[in-house]
mmCIF file of C-alpha atoms in Angstrom:
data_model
loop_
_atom_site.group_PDB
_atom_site.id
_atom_site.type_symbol
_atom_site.label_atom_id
_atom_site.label_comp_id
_atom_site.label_asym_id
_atom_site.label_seq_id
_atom_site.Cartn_x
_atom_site.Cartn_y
_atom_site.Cartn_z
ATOM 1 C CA UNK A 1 57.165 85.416 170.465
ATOM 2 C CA UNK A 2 55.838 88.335 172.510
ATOM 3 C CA UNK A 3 53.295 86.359 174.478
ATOM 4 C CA UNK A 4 55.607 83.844 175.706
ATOM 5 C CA UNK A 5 58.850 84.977 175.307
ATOM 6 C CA UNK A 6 59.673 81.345 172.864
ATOM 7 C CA UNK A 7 61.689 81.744 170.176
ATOM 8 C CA UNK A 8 59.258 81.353 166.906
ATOM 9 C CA UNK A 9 62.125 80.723 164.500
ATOM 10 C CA UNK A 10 65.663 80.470 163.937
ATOM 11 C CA UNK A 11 68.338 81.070 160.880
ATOM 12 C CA UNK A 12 72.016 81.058 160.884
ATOM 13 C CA UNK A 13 73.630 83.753 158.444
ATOM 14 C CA UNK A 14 77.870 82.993 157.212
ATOM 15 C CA UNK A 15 78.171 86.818 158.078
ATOM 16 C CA UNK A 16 77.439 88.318 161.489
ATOM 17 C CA UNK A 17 74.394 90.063 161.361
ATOM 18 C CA UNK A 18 74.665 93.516 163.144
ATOM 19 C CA UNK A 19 71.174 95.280 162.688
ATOM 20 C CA UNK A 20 67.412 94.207 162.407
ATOM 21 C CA UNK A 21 64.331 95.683 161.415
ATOM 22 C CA UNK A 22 61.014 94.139 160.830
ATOM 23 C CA UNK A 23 58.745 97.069 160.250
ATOM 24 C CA UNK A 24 60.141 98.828 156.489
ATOM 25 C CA UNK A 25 59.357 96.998 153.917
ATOM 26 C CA UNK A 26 57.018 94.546 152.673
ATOM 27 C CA UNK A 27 59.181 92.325 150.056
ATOM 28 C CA UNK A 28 56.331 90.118 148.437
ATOM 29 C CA UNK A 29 53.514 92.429 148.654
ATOM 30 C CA UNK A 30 51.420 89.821 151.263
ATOM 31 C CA UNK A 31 50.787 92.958 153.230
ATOM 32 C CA UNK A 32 53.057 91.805 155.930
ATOM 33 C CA UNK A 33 55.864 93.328 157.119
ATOM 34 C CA UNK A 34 59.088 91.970 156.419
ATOM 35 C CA UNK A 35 62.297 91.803 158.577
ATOM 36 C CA UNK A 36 65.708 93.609 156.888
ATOM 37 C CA UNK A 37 68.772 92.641 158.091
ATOM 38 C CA UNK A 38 72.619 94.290 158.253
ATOM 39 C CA UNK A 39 75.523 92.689 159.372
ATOM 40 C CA UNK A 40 79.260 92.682 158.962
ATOM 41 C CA UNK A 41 81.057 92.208 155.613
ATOM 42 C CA UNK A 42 78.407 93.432 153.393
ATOM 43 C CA UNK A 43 75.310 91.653 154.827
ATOM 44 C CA UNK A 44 71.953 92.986 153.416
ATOM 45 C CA UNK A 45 69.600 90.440 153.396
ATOM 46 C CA UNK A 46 65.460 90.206 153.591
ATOM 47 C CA UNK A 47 63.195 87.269 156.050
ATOM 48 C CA UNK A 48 60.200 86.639 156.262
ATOM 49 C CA UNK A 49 59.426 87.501 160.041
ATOM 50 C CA UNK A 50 57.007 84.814 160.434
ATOM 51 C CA UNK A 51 59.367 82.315 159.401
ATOM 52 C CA UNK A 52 62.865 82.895 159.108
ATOM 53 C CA UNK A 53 62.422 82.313 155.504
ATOM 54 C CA UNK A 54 65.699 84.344 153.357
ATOM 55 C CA UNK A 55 63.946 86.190 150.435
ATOM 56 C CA UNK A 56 67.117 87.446 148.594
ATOM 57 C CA UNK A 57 70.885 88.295 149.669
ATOM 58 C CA UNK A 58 71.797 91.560 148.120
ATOM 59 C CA UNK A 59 73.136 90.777 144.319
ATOM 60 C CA UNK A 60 74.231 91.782 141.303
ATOM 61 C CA UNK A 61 71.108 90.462 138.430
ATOM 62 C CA UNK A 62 71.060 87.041 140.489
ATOM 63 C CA UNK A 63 74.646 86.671 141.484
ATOM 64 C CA UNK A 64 75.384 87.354 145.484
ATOM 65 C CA UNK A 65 78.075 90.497 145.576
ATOM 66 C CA UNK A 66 81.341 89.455 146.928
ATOM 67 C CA UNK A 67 82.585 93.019 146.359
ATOM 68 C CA UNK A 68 81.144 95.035 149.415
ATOM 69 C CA UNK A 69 83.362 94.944 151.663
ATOM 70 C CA UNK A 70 80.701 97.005 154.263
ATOM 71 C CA UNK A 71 77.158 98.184 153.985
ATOM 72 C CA UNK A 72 75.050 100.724 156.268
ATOM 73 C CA UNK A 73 71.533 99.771 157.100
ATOM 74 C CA UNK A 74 69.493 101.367 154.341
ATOM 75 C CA UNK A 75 66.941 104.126 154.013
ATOM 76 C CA UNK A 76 63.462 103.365 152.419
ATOM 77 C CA UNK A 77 62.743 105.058 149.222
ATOM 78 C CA UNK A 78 60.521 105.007 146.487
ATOM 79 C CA UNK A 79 59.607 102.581 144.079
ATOM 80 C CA UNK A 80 62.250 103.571 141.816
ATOM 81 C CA UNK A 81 61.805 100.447 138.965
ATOM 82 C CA UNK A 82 58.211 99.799 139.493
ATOM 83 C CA UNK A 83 57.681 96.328 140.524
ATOM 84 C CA UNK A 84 55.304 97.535 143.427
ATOM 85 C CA UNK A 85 57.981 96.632 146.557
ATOM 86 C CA UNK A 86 60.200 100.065 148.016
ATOM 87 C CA UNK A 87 63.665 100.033 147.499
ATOM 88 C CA UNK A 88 66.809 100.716 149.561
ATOM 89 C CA UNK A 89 69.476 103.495 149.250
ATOM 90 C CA UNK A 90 72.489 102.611 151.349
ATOM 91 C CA UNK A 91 76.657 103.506 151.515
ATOM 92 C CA UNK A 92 79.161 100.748 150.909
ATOM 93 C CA UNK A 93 82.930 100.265 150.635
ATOM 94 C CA UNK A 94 82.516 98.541 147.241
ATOM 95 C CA UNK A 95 86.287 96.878 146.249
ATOM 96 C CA UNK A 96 88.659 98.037 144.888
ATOM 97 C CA UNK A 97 87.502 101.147 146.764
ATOM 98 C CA UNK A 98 88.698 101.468 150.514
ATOM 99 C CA UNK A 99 86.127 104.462 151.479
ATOM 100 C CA UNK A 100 83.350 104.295 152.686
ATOM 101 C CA UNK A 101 81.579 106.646 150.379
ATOM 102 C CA UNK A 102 79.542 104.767 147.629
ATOM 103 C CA UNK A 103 76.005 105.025 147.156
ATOM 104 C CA UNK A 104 74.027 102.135 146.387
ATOM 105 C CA UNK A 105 70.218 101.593 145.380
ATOM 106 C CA UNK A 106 69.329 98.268 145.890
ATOM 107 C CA UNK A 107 65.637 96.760 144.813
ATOM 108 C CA UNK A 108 63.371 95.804 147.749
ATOM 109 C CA UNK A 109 61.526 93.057 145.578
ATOM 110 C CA UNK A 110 64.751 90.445 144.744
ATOM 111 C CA UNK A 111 68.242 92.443 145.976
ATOM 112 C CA UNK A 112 69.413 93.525 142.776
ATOM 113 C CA UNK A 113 72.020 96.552 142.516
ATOM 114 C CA UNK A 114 69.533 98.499 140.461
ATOM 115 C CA UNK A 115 71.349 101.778 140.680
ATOM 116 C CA UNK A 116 75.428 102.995 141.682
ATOM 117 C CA UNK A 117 77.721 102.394 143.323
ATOM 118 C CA UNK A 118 78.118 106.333 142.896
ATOM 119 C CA UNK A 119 81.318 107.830 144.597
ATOM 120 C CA UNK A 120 80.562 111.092 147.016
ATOM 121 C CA UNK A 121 84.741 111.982 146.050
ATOM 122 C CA UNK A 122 84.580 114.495 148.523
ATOM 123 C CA UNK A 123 84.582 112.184 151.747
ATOM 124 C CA UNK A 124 86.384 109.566 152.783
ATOM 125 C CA UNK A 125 83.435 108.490 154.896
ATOM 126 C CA UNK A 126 79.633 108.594 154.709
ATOM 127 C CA UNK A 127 76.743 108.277 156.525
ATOM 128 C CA UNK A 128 73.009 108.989 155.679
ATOM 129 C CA UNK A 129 70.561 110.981 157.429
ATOM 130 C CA UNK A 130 66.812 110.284 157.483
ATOM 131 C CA UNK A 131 65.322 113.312 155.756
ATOM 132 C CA UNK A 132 61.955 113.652 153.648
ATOM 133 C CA UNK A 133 62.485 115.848 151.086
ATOM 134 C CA UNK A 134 66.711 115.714 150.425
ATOM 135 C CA UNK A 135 68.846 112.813 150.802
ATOM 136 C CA UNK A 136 70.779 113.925 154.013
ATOM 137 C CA UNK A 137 74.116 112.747 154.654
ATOM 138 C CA UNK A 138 77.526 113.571 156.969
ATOM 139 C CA UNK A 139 80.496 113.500 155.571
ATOM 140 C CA UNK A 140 83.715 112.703 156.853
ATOM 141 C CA UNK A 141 87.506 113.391 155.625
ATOM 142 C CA UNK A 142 90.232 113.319 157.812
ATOM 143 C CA UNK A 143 88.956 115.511 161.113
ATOM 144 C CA UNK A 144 86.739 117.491 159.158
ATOM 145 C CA UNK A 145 82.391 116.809 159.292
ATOM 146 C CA UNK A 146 79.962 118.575 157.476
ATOM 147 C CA UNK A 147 76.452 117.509 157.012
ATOM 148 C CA UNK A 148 75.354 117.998 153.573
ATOM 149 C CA UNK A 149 72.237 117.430 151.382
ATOM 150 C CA UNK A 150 71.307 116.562 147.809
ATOM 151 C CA UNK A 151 68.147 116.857 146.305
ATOM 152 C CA UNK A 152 65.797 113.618 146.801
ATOM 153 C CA UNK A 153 64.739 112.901 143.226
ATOM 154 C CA UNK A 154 67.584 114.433 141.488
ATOM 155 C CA UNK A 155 69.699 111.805 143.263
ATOM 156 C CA UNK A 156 67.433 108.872 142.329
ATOM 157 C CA UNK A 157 67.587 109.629 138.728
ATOM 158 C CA UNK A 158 70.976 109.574 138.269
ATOM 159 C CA UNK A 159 71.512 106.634 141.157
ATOM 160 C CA UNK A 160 68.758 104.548 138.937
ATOM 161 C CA UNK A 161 70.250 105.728 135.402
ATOM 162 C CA UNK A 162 73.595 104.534 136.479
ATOM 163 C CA UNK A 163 74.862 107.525 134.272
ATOM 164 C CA UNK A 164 78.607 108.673 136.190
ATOM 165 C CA UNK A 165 80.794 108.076 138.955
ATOM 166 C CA UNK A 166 80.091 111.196 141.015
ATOM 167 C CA UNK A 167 76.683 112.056 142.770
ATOM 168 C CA UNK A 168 75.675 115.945 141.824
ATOM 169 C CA UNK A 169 77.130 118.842 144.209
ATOM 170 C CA UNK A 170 75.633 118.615 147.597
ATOM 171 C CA UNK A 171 74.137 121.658 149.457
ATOM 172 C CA UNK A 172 75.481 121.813 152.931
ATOM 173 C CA UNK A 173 73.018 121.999 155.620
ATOM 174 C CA UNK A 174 72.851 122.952 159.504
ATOM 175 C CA UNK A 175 71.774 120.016 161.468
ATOM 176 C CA UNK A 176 72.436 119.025 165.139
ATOM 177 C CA UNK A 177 74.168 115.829 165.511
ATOM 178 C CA UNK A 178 73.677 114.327 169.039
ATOM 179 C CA UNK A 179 74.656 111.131 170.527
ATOM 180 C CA UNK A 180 73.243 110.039 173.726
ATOM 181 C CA UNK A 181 75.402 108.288 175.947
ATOM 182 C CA UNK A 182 74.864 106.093 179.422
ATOM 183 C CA UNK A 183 72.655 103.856 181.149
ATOM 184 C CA UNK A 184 69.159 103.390 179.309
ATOM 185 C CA UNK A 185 66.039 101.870 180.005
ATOM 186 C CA UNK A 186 63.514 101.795 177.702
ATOM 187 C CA UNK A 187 60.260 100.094 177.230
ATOM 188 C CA UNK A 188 58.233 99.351 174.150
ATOM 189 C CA UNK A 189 54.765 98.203 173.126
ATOM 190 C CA UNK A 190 52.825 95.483 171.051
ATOM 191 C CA UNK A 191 49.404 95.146 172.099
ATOM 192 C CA UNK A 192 48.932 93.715 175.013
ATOM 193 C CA UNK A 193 52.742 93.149 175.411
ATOM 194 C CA UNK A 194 55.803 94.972 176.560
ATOM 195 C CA UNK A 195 59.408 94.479 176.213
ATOM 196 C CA UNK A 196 61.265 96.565 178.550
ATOM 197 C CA UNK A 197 65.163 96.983 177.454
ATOM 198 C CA UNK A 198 68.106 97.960 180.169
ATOM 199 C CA UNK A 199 71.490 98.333 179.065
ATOM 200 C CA UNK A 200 74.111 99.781 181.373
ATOM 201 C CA UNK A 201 77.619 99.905 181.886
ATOM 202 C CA UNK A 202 80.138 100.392 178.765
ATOM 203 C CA UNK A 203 80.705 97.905 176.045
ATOM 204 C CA UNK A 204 83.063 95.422 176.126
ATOM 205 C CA UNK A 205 84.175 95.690 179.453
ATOM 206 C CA UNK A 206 81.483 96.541 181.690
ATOM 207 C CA UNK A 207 78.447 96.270 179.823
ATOM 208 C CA UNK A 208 74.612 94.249 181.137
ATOM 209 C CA UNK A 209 71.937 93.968 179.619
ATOM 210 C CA UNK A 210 68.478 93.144 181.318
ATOM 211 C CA UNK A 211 65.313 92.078 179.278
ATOM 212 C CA UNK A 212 61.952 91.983 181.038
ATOM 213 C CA UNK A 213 58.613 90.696 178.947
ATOM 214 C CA UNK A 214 55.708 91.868 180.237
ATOM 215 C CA UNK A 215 51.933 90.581 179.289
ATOM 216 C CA UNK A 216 49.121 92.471 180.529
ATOM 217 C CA UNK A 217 46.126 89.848 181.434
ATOM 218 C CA UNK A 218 42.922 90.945 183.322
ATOM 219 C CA UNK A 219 43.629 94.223 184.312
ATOM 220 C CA UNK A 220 47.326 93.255 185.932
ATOM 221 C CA UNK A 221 50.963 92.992 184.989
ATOM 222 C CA UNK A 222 52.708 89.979 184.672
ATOM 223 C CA UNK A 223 56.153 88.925 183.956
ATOM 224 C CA UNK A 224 56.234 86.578 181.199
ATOM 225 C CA UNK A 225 60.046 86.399 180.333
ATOM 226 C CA UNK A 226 63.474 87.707 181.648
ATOM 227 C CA UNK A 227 66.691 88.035 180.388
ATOM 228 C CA UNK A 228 70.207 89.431 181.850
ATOM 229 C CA UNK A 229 73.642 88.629 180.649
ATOM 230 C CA UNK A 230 77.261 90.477 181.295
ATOM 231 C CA UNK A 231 79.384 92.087 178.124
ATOM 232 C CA UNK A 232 75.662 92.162 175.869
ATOM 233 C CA UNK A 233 74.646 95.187 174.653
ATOM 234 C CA UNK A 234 70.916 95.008 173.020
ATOM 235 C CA UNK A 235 69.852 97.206 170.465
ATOM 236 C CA UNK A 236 66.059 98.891 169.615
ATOM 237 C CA UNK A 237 63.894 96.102 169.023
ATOM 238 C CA UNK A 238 61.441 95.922 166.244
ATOM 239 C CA UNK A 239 57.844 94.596 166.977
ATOM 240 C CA UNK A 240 55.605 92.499 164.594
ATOM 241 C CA UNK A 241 52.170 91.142 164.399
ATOM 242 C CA UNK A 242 50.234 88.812 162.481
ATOM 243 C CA UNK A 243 46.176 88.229 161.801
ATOM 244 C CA UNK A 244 46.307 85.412 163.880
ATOM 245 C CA UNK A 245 46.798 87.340 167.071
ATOM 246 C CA UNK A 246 50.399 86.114 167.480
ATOM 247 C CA UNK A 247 52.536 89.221 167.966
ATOM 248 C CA UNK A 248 56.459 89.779 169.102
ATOM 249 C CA UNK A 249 59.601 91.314 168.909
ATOM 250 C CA UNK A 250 62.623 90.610 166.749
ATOM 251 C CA UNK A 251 66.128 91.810 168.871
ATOM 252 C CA UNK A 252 69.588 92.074 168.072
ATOM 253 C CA UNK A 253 72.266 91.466 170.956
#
């Protein structure tokens, strides 16, 4: 809990969960922002960020898939089967495929597989891109990259018709891929709170991690909470906050 660094809830998932994010997607339409959650072996499950409460596992109408072997954190899309909640458009390695190249759309209000798994055939491995107006992805096969784009809502159709194996032909596009790498410190907001995130070193070996909670109270700062531990790496928090004042931070280590 941001004000006094407590821990407001806690839930144990079978899988390990590798990615957090409390601020996308609002699951049963209480105007409250939701926490989505990615982890290894084909985690993709929804909380409620007040209390820990699962809301669905991604499934297959009602039955938890066992066949993703691996799952990307998703992008937010439209409200492709209009039941009021956004859905999720992700890659998988869906069995008996061993790529990493199968495009899933996945309903925001219960889980369900609404749409794919589509095959991109030409890469072995994909990754999506946040774009607006095209579904942006890089693809990978062998030592060869490309970053290449297919257009938003003709992708969607097909993806939500479940009509073929093979997504339409992408258009390739020039983007600048960058990856920053080295120490960090970063520090981010919630109201009156701030969490202030130091990672140094390189992971597994070396790595720290130092967590500092600030509260600002009559005019001054004060340390309300501080954290440092040896081979941690933390990633971006995400930040949440309720009517009833009580605001935080949800963050993966």
């Amino acid at each position: 809990v941001g004000n006094t660094g407590e821990v407001g809830w806690f839930t144990r998932e079978k899988r390990i969960p590798t990615q957090i994010n409390c601020n996308l997607i609002d699951v049963n339409k209480d105007r409250q922002k939701d926490c989505l959650v990615v982890g290894t072996e084909g985690l993709l499950a929804t909380l409620n960020a007040l209390s820990g409460t699962h809301y669905w596992h991604v499934n297959k109408n009602g039955n938890v898939s066992t066949d993703i072997a691996a799952i990307d954190f998703p992008l937010i899309v439209n409200d492709t089967d209009s039941d009021g909640v956004l859905d999720l458009l992700t890659i998988g390695t869906v069995y008996p495929n061993t790529n990493h190249n199968e495009l899933l759309l996945i309903s925001g209000a219960n889980g369900n597989i609404i749409g794919g798994p589509l095959v991109i055939p030409e890469c072995t491995s994909v990754k999506l891109l946040p774009e607006a107006t095209f579904i942006t992805y890089l693809c990978k096969n062998g030592p060869a990259e490309a970053v290449r784009q297919i257009l938003y809502p003709h992708l969607l159709k097909k993806l939500s018709a479940n009509h073929g194996s093979e997504v339409p032909l992408p258009k390739k596009a020039n983007l600048s891929l960058k990856k920053n790498i080295g120490n960090t410190r970063t520090e981010y907001s919630n109201g009156p709170g701030k969490l202030i995130v130091e990672n140094e070193g390189e992971c597994p070996n070396s790595c720290r991690v130092n967590l500092t909670l600030v509260l600002e109270q009559n005019g001054s700062n004060n340390v309300t909470w501080e954290y440092t531990a040896n081979h941690v790496f933390a990633m971006a928090p995400s930040s949440f906050s309720f009517p009833n004042s009580i605001r935080g931070f949800v963050i993966k280590l």
